[in-house]
């Protein structure tokens, strides 16, 4: 049984991070923040995909001011990502952001940080101390291993914020290596009571990004460490959210949502498993309900997996076997398999909605 590491919770609008709150999923917009329309559109798409919190880059004062409209229109909490210039942090708070991310390596003057912390306290805006392995000062404890250096830098900042009587703190220690990430978070988890934002950063394109993050984030979450996650990858941010949700679902830390079970295919395959499973996955992208759909290439393992699914198909001899609620229903022509699956999925979701509505009455 996994024991969650106890932490002092913080709140960003209606999302609580830490304590016994569910682990939340974050992502970051990849638009120009000054382009409010595109940024809000991307935030809404992320929210629809299951993203709980969205971070936006604030490279200049125009972007900081654009945050006012973005925050107003965003359905989820917005975190401003600030580097180098403390005035951008102040402007972002004035624009109404729900959280700040500061990199302790690059806001160096204490008086600047004091001003930001003072304004954040006035508005109850939590601050993430976001240490990034790639931006540690070169001469900072060069003789120590990277995880130790990152933790030491984060601890300096934690102590500084505590000295200023500020405790709406969250910490991240990101680096592109999954093993170093795990080591760093394990170290800091034993030293502070604040929530941890997990992620492996600069993790590469979607496939490697998903694998490195699943390992780094997944191993820590499975040890009870971590309160919010961001899967970082070079590509569509919707994939980051999908991967994050999949990590939580796989560890039973969140409702699994829709799950497509499909076989790897082999010489027995009698069905376009890759094509159909990709179309079904796309079809389910905006569905939040837990529904299990099996797409299996033949009758070797097909009926077994379909028996555990709400809806399933298994390739047969020139036909496809359709299962509903684990029970064989009928055979359908192979070319109709996808359309029949969509119909069955819609029917399952409608039945659930009907049942749910009746239970509410
Ligand atoms: Fe091969 Fe059938 Fe297994 Fe798919 S279910 S991998 S087609 S044996």
XYZ file of N, CA, C and O in Angstrom, residues 131-322:
768
model
N 13.513 24.796 -9.913
C 14.939 24.639 -10.249
C 15.051 23.782 -11.505
O 14.395 22.741 -11.613
N 15.866 24.236 -12.430
C 16.074 23.488 -13.665
C 17.567 23.152 -13.768
O 18.404 24.053 -13.683
N 17.871 21.868 -13.938
C 19.272 21.433 -13.980
C 20.085 22.177 -15.031
O 21.285 22.396 -14.864
N 19.403 22.587 -16.106
C 20.114 23.254 -17.198
C 20.456 24.702 -16.906
O 21.258 25.302 -17.632
N 19.853 25.280 -15.893
C 20.142 26.699 -15.649
C 20.787 26.937 -14.284
O 20.737 28.041 -13.750
N 21.404 25.878 -13.712
C 22.156 26.096 -12.465
C 23.392 26.933 -12.781
O 24.044 26.706 -13.803
N 23.728 27.885 -11.908
C 24.973 28.621 -12.150
C 26.150 27.632 -12.208
O 26.230 26.706 -11.391
N 27.023 27.817 -13.211
C 28.109 26.849 -13.426
C 29.004 26.680 -12.205
O 29.523 25.606 -11.930
N 29.199 27.786 -11.478
C 30.133 27.720 -10.354
C 29.432 27.363 -9.044
O 30.004 27.491 -7.971
N 28.200 26.864 -9.127
C 27.468 26.551 -7.904
C 27.788 25.121 -7.460
O 27.352 24.167 -8.100
N 28.576 24.986 -6.402
C 28.958 23.675 -5.841
C 29.368 22.675 -6.932
O 28.785 21.572 -7.011
N 30.301 23.047 -7.783
C 30.607 22.193 -8.948
C 31.086 20.796 -8.584
O 30.991 19.876 -9.391
N 31.566 20.631 -7.360
C 32.109 19.323 -6.992
C 31.011 18.325 -6.610
O 31.257 17.126 -6.493
N 29.780 18.795 -6.442
C 28.708 17.904 -5.959
C 27.911 17.314 -7.128
O 27.825 17.914 -8.196
N 27.277 16.157 -6.901
C 26.422 15.594 -7.960
C 25.243 16.537 -8.250
O 24.793 17.278 -7.363
N 24.742 16.462 -9.485
C 23.682 17.385 -9.909
C 22.442 17.374 -8.991
O 21.959 18.445 -8.603
N 21.913 16.208 -8.596
C 20.732 16.241 -7.727
C 20.989 17.008 -6.426
O 20.136 17.783 -5.977
N 22.171 16.830 -5.845
C 22.500 17.535 -4.592
C 22.567 19.041 -4.818
O 22.118 19.846 -3.999
N 23.139 19.434 -5.970
C 23.262 20.870 -6.260
C 21.881 21.491 -6.438
O 21.601 22.586 -5.954
N 21.014 20.761 -7.126
C 19.663 21.294 -7.354
C 18.915 21.442 -6.032
O 18.241 22.443 -5.781
N 19.044 20.419 -5.191
C 18.354 20.469 -3.901
C 18.904 21.618 -3.057
O 18.148 22.367 -2.422
N 20.222 21.784 -3.081
C 20.831 22.854 -2.267
C 20.311 24.217 -2.719
O 19.970 25.080 -1.893
N 20.224 24.413 -4.033
C 19.745 25.713 -4.541
C 18.269 25.922 -4.171
O 17.863 27.014 -3.750
N 17.482 24.859 -4.313
C 16.060 24.973 -3.955
C 15.921 25.289 -2.470
O 15.099 26.130 -2.067
N 16.743 24.630 -1.630
C 16.650 24.845 -0.181
C 17.000 26.287 0.188
O 16.375 26.874 1.080
N 17.983 26.850 -0.501
C 18.317 28.261 -0.226
C 17.098 29.140 -0.455
O 16.789 30.044 0.327
N 16.394 28.834 -1.548
C 15.230 29.660 -1.884
C 14.069 29.410 -0.923
O 13.372 30.340 -0.522
N 13.892 28.150 -0.539
C 12.838 27.821 0.423
C 13.082 28.596 1.723
O 12.170 29.224 2.286
N 14.324 28.572 2.187
C 14.649 29.240 3.457
C 14.433 30.743 3.339
O 13.930 31.392 4.262
N 14.770 31.285 2.176
C 14.572 32.714 1.965
C 13.078 33.068 2.024
O 12.663 34.028 2.684
N 12.259 32.261 1.367
C 10.820 32.522 1.390
C 10.259 32.345 2.807
O 9.403 33.125 3.246
N 10.765 31.352 3.520
C 10.304 31.150 4.897
C 10.714 32.333 5.784
O 9.940 32.769 6.632
N 11.930 32.813 5.562
C 12.385 34.001 6.326
C 11.443 35.181 6.099
O 11.233 36.015 6.972
N 10.895 35.242 4.901
C 9.970 36.331 4.580
C 8.545 35.974 4.996
O 7.584 36.626 4.606
N 8.440 34.898 5.753
C 7.168 34.424 6.278
C 6.175 34.074 5.170
O 4.982 34.333 5.266
N 6.717 33.493 4.110
C 5.876 33.083 2.979
C 5.924 31.568 2.883
O 6.997 30.975 2.795
N 4.726 30.935 2.906
C 4.714 29.468 2.897
C 3.800 28.870 1.830
O 3.527 27.673 1.850
N 3.348 29.704 0.904
C 2.543 29.150 -0.201
C 3.523 28.647 -1.270
O 3.653 29.217 -2.355
N 4.218 27.599 -0.894
C 5.380 27.175 -1.686
C 5.132 25.809 -2.323
O 4.515 24.926 -1.726
N 5.666 25.680 -3.509
C 5.702 24.394 -4.202
C 7.085 24.335 -4.834
O 7.656 25.372 -5.177
N 7.638 23.143 -4.973
C 9.016 23.049 -5.479
C 9.074 22.056 -6.634
O 8.395 21.025 -6.626
N 9.873 22.383 -7.628
C 10.192 21.402 -8.672
C 11.694 21.374 -8.889
O 12.379 22.383 -8.711
N 12.184 20.207 -9.277
C 13.626 20.011 -9.512
C 13.749 19.240 -10.813
O 13.776 18.017 -10.819
N 13.773 19.973 -11.916
C 13.670 19.272 -13.195
C 14.995 19.198 -13.929
O 15.766 20.151 -13.941
N 15.174 18.044 -14.568
C 16.382 17.821 -15.342
C 15.998 16.806 -16.418
O 14.960 16.153 -16.316
N 16.804 16.688 -17.459
C 16.393 15.833 -18.578
C 16.648 14.346 -18.322
O 16.208 13.503 -19.096
N 17.349 14.025 -17.262
C 17.680 12.636 -16.966
C 16.719 12.095 -15.893
O 16.615 12.662 -14.798
N 16.052 11.014 -16.208
C 15.021 10.505 -15.291
C 15.633 10.070 -13.952
O 15.072 10.312 -12.880
N 16.800 9.438 -14.016
C 17.417 8.936 -12.784
C 17.805 10.097 -11.848
O 17.557 10.049 -10.641
N 18.396 11.146 -12.447
C 18.785 12.314 -11.631
C 17.535 12.995 -11.061
O 17.540 13.487 -9.925
N 16.470 13.009 -11.854
C 15.211 13.600 -11.382
C 14.729 12.862 -10.134
O 14.370 13.473 -9.122
N 14.717 11.554 -10.220
C 14.232 10.739 -9.089
C 15.099 10.989 -7.856
O 14.591 11.206 -6.747
N 16.414 10.999 -8.062
C 17.323 11.209 -6.920
C 17.068 12.569 -6.264
O 17.027 12.683 -5.034
N 16.908 13.591 -7.102
C 16.722 14.949 -6.563
C 15.423 15.044 -5.756
O 15.405 15.573 -4.631
N 14.337 14.523 -6.302
C 13.055 14.629 -5.590
C 13.064 13.798 -4.299
O 12.485 14.193 -3.296
N 13.719 12.637 -4.348
C 13.782 11.831 -3.115
C 14.504 12.608 -2.017
O 14.107 12.582 -0.855
N 15.575 13.302 -2.430
C 16.334 14.067 -1.428
C 15.487 15.180 -0.814
O 15.434 15.348 0.405
N 14.826 15.934 -1.664
C 14.109 17.097 -1.117
C 12.827 16.678 -0.398
O 12.377 17.355 0.532
N 12.261 15.552 -0.818
C 11.012 15.098 -0.186
C 11.202 14.887 1.312
O 10.275 15.057 2.106
N 12.436 14.520 1.697
C 12.702 14.251 3.121
C 12.996 15.540 3.886
O 13.135 15.508 5.107
N 13.110 16.669 3.181
C 13.585 17.883 3.867
C 12.559 18.995 4.000
O 12.758 19.912 4.800
N 11.514 18.977 3.184
C 10.546 20.086 3.248
C 9.115 19.548 3.312
O 8.855 18.434 2.855
N 8.197 20.357 3.851
C 6.809 19.888 3.952
C 5.926 20.399 2.798
O 4.704 20.329 2.880
N 6.556 20.937 1.761
C 5.773 21.603 0.707
C 5.467 20.636 -0.437
O 6.216 19.680 -0.677
N 4.390 20.917 -1.171
C 4.048 20.046 -2.301
C 5.141 20.071 -3.373
O 5.854 21.056 -3.525
N 5.231 18.970 -4.101
C 6.235 18.856 -5.163
C 5.554 18.738 -6.523
O 4.599 17.972 -6.689
N 6.094 19.506 -7.449
C 5.638 19.473 -8.843
C 6.651 18.609 -9.589
O 7.825 18.950 -9.656
N 6.204 17.464 -10.102
C 7.141 16.508 -10.714
C 7.203 16.659 -12.221
O 6.192 16.951 -12.872
N 8.368 16.395 -12.773
C 8.496 16.348 -14.226
C 9.927 16.103 -14.623
O 10.859 16.446 -13.895
N 10.085 15.462 -15.764
C 11.410 15.338 -16.383
C 11.388 16.336 -17.526
O 10.511 16.279 -18.383
N 12.311 17.265 -17.525
C 12.221 18.344 -18.511
C 13.139 18.091 -19.699
O 14.006 17.205 -19.645
N 12.920 18.871 -20.746
C 13.717 18.712 -21.979
C 13.837 17.225 -22.314
O 14.937 16.711 -22.557
N 12.683 16.568 -22.292
C 12.681 15.103 -22.371
C 12.598 14.585 -23.801
O 12.493 13.378 -24.015
N 12.614 15.487 -24.792
C 12.658 15.034 -26.180
C 11.292 14.971 -26.832
O 10.290 15.429 -26.275
N 11.241 14.386 -28.049
C 9.979 14.281 -28.779
C 8.992 13.350 -28.064
O 9.359 12.700 -27.077
N 7.741 13.283 -28.555
C 6.694 12.608 -27.774
C 7.030 11.214 -27.247
O 6.769 10.938 -26.071
N 7.633 10.361 -28.062
C 7.856 8.997 -27.557
C 8.865 8.993 -26.401
O 8.577 8.484 -25.314
N 10.041 9.594 -26.618
C 11.031 9.584 -25.537
C 10.545 10.433 -24.369
O 10.776 10.105 -23.208
N 9.860 11.524 -24.691
C 9.334 12.384 -23.619
C 8.381 11.612 -22.724
O 8.448 11.694 -21.492
N 7.502 10.848 -23.337
C 6.523 10.090 -22.553
C 7.227 9.019 -21.713
O 6.900 8.812 -20.542
N 8.208 8.361 -22.302
C 8.884 7.269 -21.568
C 9.676 7.843 -20.387
O 9.572 7.361 -19.253
N 10.482 8.872 -20.659
C 11.305 9.422 -19.564
C 10.432 9.970 -18.439
O 10.737 9.802 -17.257
N 9.341 10.629 -18.815
C 8.467 11.183 -17.781
C 7.708 10.086 -17.047
O 7.512 10.178 -15.835
N 7.283 9.076 -17.794
C 6.552 7.991 -17.124
C 7.458 7.343 -16.075
O 7.013 6.996 -14.980
N 8.744 7.195 -16.423
C 9.665 6.590 -15.455
C 9.929 7.532 -14.278
O 9.773 7.161 -13.120
N 10.350 8.756 -14.600
C 10.705 9.695 -13.527
C 9.517 9.996 -12.634
O 9.577 9.860 -11.397
N 8.405 10.379 -13.255
C 7.213 10.745 -12.481
C 6.597 9.502 -11.840
O 6.228 9.500 -10.662
N 6.501 8.439 -12.633
C 5.785 7.250 -12.165
C 6.452 6.609 -10.956
O 5.788 6.228 -9.992
N 7.782 6.512 -10.995
C 8.487 5.870 -9.874
C 8.279 6.691 -8.604
O 8.005 6.161 -7.529
N 8.372 8.010 -8.728
C 8.193 8.865 -7.541
C 6.758 8.785 -7.021
O 6.532 8.622 -5.815
N 5.797 8.900 -7.925
C 4.399 8.834 -7.466
C 4.121 7.499 -6.773
O 3.394 7.435 -5.789
N 4.714 6.465 -7.309
C 4.477 5.147 -6.718
C 5.077 5.032 -5.328
O 4.707 4.168 -4.542
N 6.026 5.918 -5.014
C 6.604 5.962 -3.657
C 5.833 6.941 -2.778
O 6.235 7.202 -1.643
N 4.794 7.562 -3.330
C 4.003 8.522 -2.548
C 4.550 9.935 -2.616
O 4.100 10.816 -1.880
N 5.523 10.179 -3.501
C 6.127 11.512 -3.625
C 5.554 12.204 -4.852
O 5.571 11.639 -5.955
N 5.052 13.432 -4.674
C 4.576 14.198 -5.830
C 3.116 14.558 -5.686
O 2.307 13.747 -5.238
N 2.805 15.816 -6.055
C 1.450 16.334 -5.848
C 0.833 16.897 -7.116
O -0.380 17.075 -7.201
N 1.666 17.225 -8.082
C 1.177 17.702 -9.368
C 2.251 17.358 -10.384
O 3.432 17.257 -10.026
N 1.848 17.108 -11.635
C 2.840 16.638 -12.610
C 2.721 17.394 -13.920
O 1.654 17.876 -14.292
N 3.856 17.486 -14.607
C 3.821 17.977 -15.976
C 4.742 17.075 -16.811
O 5.923 16.948 -16.530
N 4.160 16.447 -17.811
C 4.966 15.682 -18.761
C 5.453 16.671 -19.797
O 4.656 17.360 -20.423
N 6.775 16.751 -19.961
C 7.291 17.713 -20.921
C 7.750 16.979 -22.165
O 8.421 15.957 -22.081
N 7.317 17.455 -23.319
C 7.782 16.863 -24.569
C 7.776 17.911 -25.679
O 7.044 18.892 -25.595
N 8.618 17.704 -26.684
C 8.629 18.630 -27.817
C 7.500 18.207 -28.748
O 7.633 17.223 -29.464
N 6.417 18.909 -28.707
C 5.284 18.528 -29.552
C 4.003 19.100 -29.008
O 4.009 20.000 -28.170
N 2.900 18.565 -29.480
C 1.565 19.032 -29.133
C 1.355 18.932 -27.611
O 1.490 17.846 -27.040
N 0.998 20.051 -26.946
C 0.811 19.961 -25.492
C -0.344 19.045 -25.093
O -0.380 18.549 -23.967
N -1.282 18.799 -26.029
C -2.374 17.871 -25.691
C -1.816 16.478 -25.399
O -2.342 15.740 -24.572
N -0.707 16.137 -26.080
C -0.084 14.836 -25.817
C 0.504 14.794 -24.412
O 0.545 13.743 -23.767
N 0.980 15.951 -23.935
C 1.526 16.007 -22.570
C 0.426 15.662 -21.565
O 0.640 14.934 -20.599
N -0.762 16.228 -21.821
C -1.879 15.991 -20.898
C -2.316 14.530 -20.975
O -2.548 13.876 -19.950
N -2.382 14.037 -22.206
C -2.787 12.640 -22.379
C -1.803 11.718 -21.647
O -2.210 10.796 -20.939
N -0.517 12.005 -21.802
C 0.494 11.167 -21.137
C 0.380 11.306 -19.622
O 0.475 10.315 -18.881
N 0.182 12.527 -19.138
C 0.054 12.749 -17.695
C -1.135 11.992 -17.122
O -1.033 11.323 -16.085
N -2.269 12.077 -17.823
C -3.481 11.362 -17.363
C -3.231 9.848 -17.384
O -3.696 9.114 -16.517
N -2.530 9.402 -18.395
C -2.256 7.964 -18.509
C -1.375 7.499 -17.350
O -1.578 6.425 -16.785
N -0.393 8.327 -16.974
C 0.474 7.959 -15.834
C -0.380 7.829 -14.571
O -0.291 6.850 -13.830
N -1.238 8.815 -14.335
C -2.074 8.766 -13.119
C -3.033 7.581 -13.156
O -3.208 6.871 -12.156
N -3.649 7.364 -14.328
C -4.594 6.246 -14.454
C -3.883 4.916 -14.255
O -4.381 4.016 -13.575
N -2.684 4.787 -14.826
C -1.957 3.510 -14.732
C -1.575 3.190 -13.293
O -1.450 2.026 -12.913
N -1.360 4.239 -12.487
C -0.992 4.016 -11.073
C -2.220 4.043 -10.157
O -2.081 4.060 -8.938
N -3.404 4.100 -10.775
C -4.671 4.151 -10.017
C -4.727 5.383 -9.118
O -5.261 5.325 -8.019
N -4.147 6.480 -9.590
C -4.200 7.729 -8.818
C -5.285 8.645 -9.353
O -5.457 9.764 -8.871
N -5.964 8.219 -10.390
C -7.066 9.004 -10.945
C -7.976 8.029 -11.663
O -7.561 6.906 -11.974
N -9.185 8.478 -11.889
C -10.083 7.651 -12.678
C -9.378 7.341 -13.999
O -8.767 8.226 -14.598
N -9.420 6.081 -14.425
C -8.655 5.743 -15.623
C -9.157 6.449 -16.871
O -8.443 6.568 -17.851
N -10.410 6.965 -16.862
C -10.945 7.566 -18.089
C -11.063 6.488 -19.155
O -11.085 5.302 -18.852
N -11.119 6.907 -20.410
C -11.226 5.888 -21.444
C -9.907 5.138 -21.616
O -8.850 5.752 -21.554
N -9.998 3.845 -21.814
C -8.769 3.051 -22.044
C -8.960 2.185 -23.276
O -9.952 1.460 -23.378
N -8.026 2.297 -24.179
C -8.052 1.438 -25.361
C -7.018 0.345 -25.149
O -5.851 0.625 -24.880
N -7.487 -0.880 -25.213
C -6.589 -2.030 -25.089
C -6.441 -2.594 -26.492
O -7.437 -2.929 -27.128
N -5.228 -2.650 -26.997
C -5.071 -3.226 -28.335
C -3.830 -4.104 -28.355
O -2.860 -3.836 -27.638
N -3.866 -5.131 -29.178
C -2.734 -6.070 -29.176
C -1.613 -5.535 -30.071
O -1.833 -4.669 -30.911
N -0.412 -6.072 -29.908
C 0.716 -5.551 -30.704
C 0.680 -6.008 -32.159
O 1.477 -5.526 -32.966
N -0.199 -6.912 -32.485
C -0.338 -7.579 -33.797
C 0.816 -8.557 -34.055
O 1.899 -8.421 -33.490
N 0.529 -9.519 -34.906
C 1.548 -10.517 -35.280
C 1.086 -11.182 -36.576
O 0.179 -10.678 -37.239
N 1.685 -12.303 -36.914
C 1.347 -12.971 -38.171
C -0.070 -13.511 -38.213
O -0.539 -13.942 -39.264
N -0.771 -13.527 -37.094
C -2.158 -14.022 -37.087
C -3.182 -12.903 -37.271
O -4.365 -13.169 -37.368
N -2.718 -11.662 -37.275
C -3.640 -10.522 -37.235
C -4.609 -10.519 -38.414
O -4.185 -10.614 -39.564
N -5.904 -10.426 -38.097
C -6.921 -10.438 -39.144
C -7.729 -9.145 -39.116
O -8.900 -9.138 -39.463
N -7.108 -8.066 -38.657
C -7.843 -6.811 -38.489
C -6.826 -5.669 -38.492
O -5.692 -5.870 -38.040
N -7.226 -4.500 -38.960
C -6.304 -3.347 -38.964
C -6.245 -2.774 -37.540
O -6.831 -1.729 -37.238
N -5.539 -3.479 -36.666
C -5.499 -3.068 -35.249
C -4.901 -1.662 -35.079
O -5.491 -0.816 -34.390
N -3.746 -1.358 -35.687
C -3.188 -0.007 -35.471
C -4.130 1.100 -35.937
O -4.336 2.090 -35.232
N -4.720 0.916 -37.123
C -5.609 1.955 -37.670
C -6.847 2.132 -36.814
O -7.230 3.252 -36.466
N -7.476 1.001 -36.452
C -8.731 1.097 -35.685
C -8.454 1.633 -34.280
O -9.171 2.494 -33.781
N -7.385 1.162 -33.636
C -7.132 1.645 -32.264
C -6.786 3.139 -32.275
O -7.172 3.876 -31.372
N -6.089 3.601 -33.325
C -5.784 5.038 -33.406
C -7.072 5.844 -33.586
O -7.266 6.890 -32.935
N -7.979 5.343 -34.430
C -9.241 6.089 -34.651
C -10.102 6.083 -33.384
O -10.729 7.081 -33.039
N -10.114 4.954 -32.698
C -10.909 4.877 -31.459
C -10.307 5.816 -30.396
O -11.031 6.532 -29.697
N -8.984 5.841 -30.301
C -8.328 6.726 -29.332
C -8.703 8.179 -29.625
O -9.013 8.958 -28.714
N -8.676 8.542 -30.878
C -9.035 9.909 -31.271
C -10.507 10.184 -30.923
O -10.852 11.233 -30.376
N -11.351 9.213 -31.207
C -12.786 9.338 -30.932
C -13.039 9.574 -29.434
O -13.942 10.306 -29.039
N -12.199 8.965 -28.603
C -12.404 9.050 -27.150
C -11.673 10.228 -26.511
O -11.731 10.410 -25.304
N -10.992 11.029 -27.325
C -10.091 12.052 -26.779
C -10.785 13.000 -25.793
O -10.207 13.401 -24.794
N -12.023 13.360 -26.070
C -12.682 14.324 -25.180
C -13.618 13.649 -24.170
O -14.321 14.316 -23.435
N -13.605 12.314 -24.164
C -14.489 11.584 -23.225
C -13.792 11.483 -21.870
O -12.598 11.208 -21.797
N -14.525 11.743 -20.798
C -13.926 11.669 -19.456
C -14.307 10.362 -18.742
O -13.648 9.934 -17.821
N -15.434 9.776 -19.181
C -15.957 8.553 -18.545
C -14.969 7.398 -18.620
O -14.316 7.216 -19.659
N -14.871 6.597 -17.565
C -14.068 5.380 -17.713
C -14.792 4.388 -18.633
O -15.900 3.966 -18.321
N -14.203 4.108 -19.746
C -14.766 3.109 -20.655
C -13.588 2.336 -21.245
O -12.565 2.936 -21.582
N -13.728 1.036 -21.310
C -12.614 0.204 -21.788
C -13.003 -0.388 -23.143
O -14.051 -1.024 -23.260
N -12.168 -0.139 -24.131
C -12.460 -0.614 -25.488
C -11.288 -1.502 -25.929
O -10.127 -1.084 -25.854
N -11.606 -2.712 -26.379
C -10.550 -3.638 -26.811
C -10.560 -3.762 -28.330
O -11.621 -3.900 -28.940
N -9.367 -3.687 -28.914
C -9.222 -3.899 -30.357
C -8.150 -4.975 -30.519
O -6.961 -4.718 -30.321
N -8.576 -6.178 -30.848
C -7.648 -7.305 -30.830
C -7.596 -7.956 -32.215
O -8.617 -8.089 -32.904
N -6.394 -8.410 -32.593
C -6.180 -8.847 -33.961
C -6.739 -10.202 -34.325
O -6.991 -10.467 -35.493
N -6.929 -11.091 -33.355
C -7.411 -12.431 -33.706
C -8.089 -13.069 -32.498
O -8.218 -12.450 -31.442
N -8.478 -14.309 -32.668
C -9.248 -14.960 -31.599
C -8.351 -15.630 -30.544
O -8.858 -16.263 -29.626
N -7.017 -15.481 -30.671
C -6.155 -16.116 -29.665
C -6.356 -15.442 -28.300
O -6.769 -16.066 -27.334
N -6.049 -14.132 -28.256
C -6.261 -13.407 -26.994
C -7.462 -12.470 -27.061
O -7.826 -11.864 -26.058
N -8.034 -12.344 -28.263
C -9.120 -11.372 -28.461
C -10.306 -11.577 -27.546
O -10.664 -10.674 -26.773
N -10.936 -12.742 -27.558
C -12.124 -12.913 -26.699
C -11.813 -12.670 -25.223
O -12.632 -12.099 -24.505
N -10.626 -13.059 -24.757
C -10.260 -12.853 -23.342
C -10.224 -11.383 -22.998
O -10.819 -10.941 -22.015
N -9.535 -10.586 -23.822
C -9.453 -9.144 -23.544
C -10.826 -8.495 -23.718
O -11.194 -7.593 -22.968
N -11.589 -8.951 -24.729
C -12.910 -8.347 -24.971
C -13.861 -8.638 -23.813
O -14.768 -7.854 -23.540
N -13.646 -9.755 -23.147
C -14.528 -10.080 -22.013
C -14.364 -9.067 -20.874
O -15.280 -8.840 -20.110
N -13.173 -8.467 -20.759
C -12.940 -7.474 -19.699
C -13.271 -6.054 -20.147
O -13.034 -5.097 -19.409
N -13.738 -5.905 -21.373
C -13.963 -4.559 -21.919
C -15.448 -4.237 -21.994
O -16.287 -5.121 -22.029
N -15.758 -2.932 -22.018
C -17.154 -2.538 -22.226
C -17.575 -2.865 -23.654
O -18.701 -3.274 -23.903
N -16.650 -2.629 -24.568
C -16.904 -2.911 -25.975
C -15.607 -3.460 -26.554
O -14.525 -2.993 -26.198
N -15.713 -4.422 -27.455
C -14.473 -4.938 -28.043
C -14.704 -5.587 -29.379
O -15.818 -6.031 -29.692
N -13.655 -5.607 -30.182
C -13.691 -6.370 -31.428
C -12.460 -7.262 -31.473
O -11.388 -6.901 -30.979
N -12.638 -8.430 -32.088
C -11.514 -9.344 -32.293
C -11.595 -9.855 -33.721
O -12.681 -10.236 -34.192
N -10.442 -9.837 -34.413
C -10.419 -10.321 -35.793
C -10.757 -11.792 -35.841
O -10.321 -12.570 -34.980
N -11.551 -12.161 -36.844
C -11.904 -13.570 -37.010
C -11.628 -13.982 -38.446
O -10.888 -13.296 -39.161
N -12.244 -15.047 -38.864
C -12.006 -15.577 -40.193
C -12.830 -14.794 -41.217
O -13.978 -15.127 -41.488
N -12.249 -13.732 -41.769
C -12.971 -12.896 -42.747
C -13.984 -11.966 -42.103
O -14.602 -11.157 -42.778
N -14.185 -12.086 -40.813
C -15.163 -11.231 -40.121
C -14.537 -10.711 -38.840
O -13.442 -11.097 -38.462
N -15.298 -9.870 -38.150
C -14.831 -9.350 -36.869
C -15.875 -9.711 -35.819
O -17.073 -9.552 -36.051
N -15.404 -10.209 -34.688
C -16.345 -10.568 -33.623
C -16.558 -9.349 -32.729
O -15.583 -8.742 -32.273
N -17.796 -9.022 -32.501
C -18.120 -7.853 -31.673
C -18.568 -8.329 -30.288
O -19.415 -9.217 -30.168
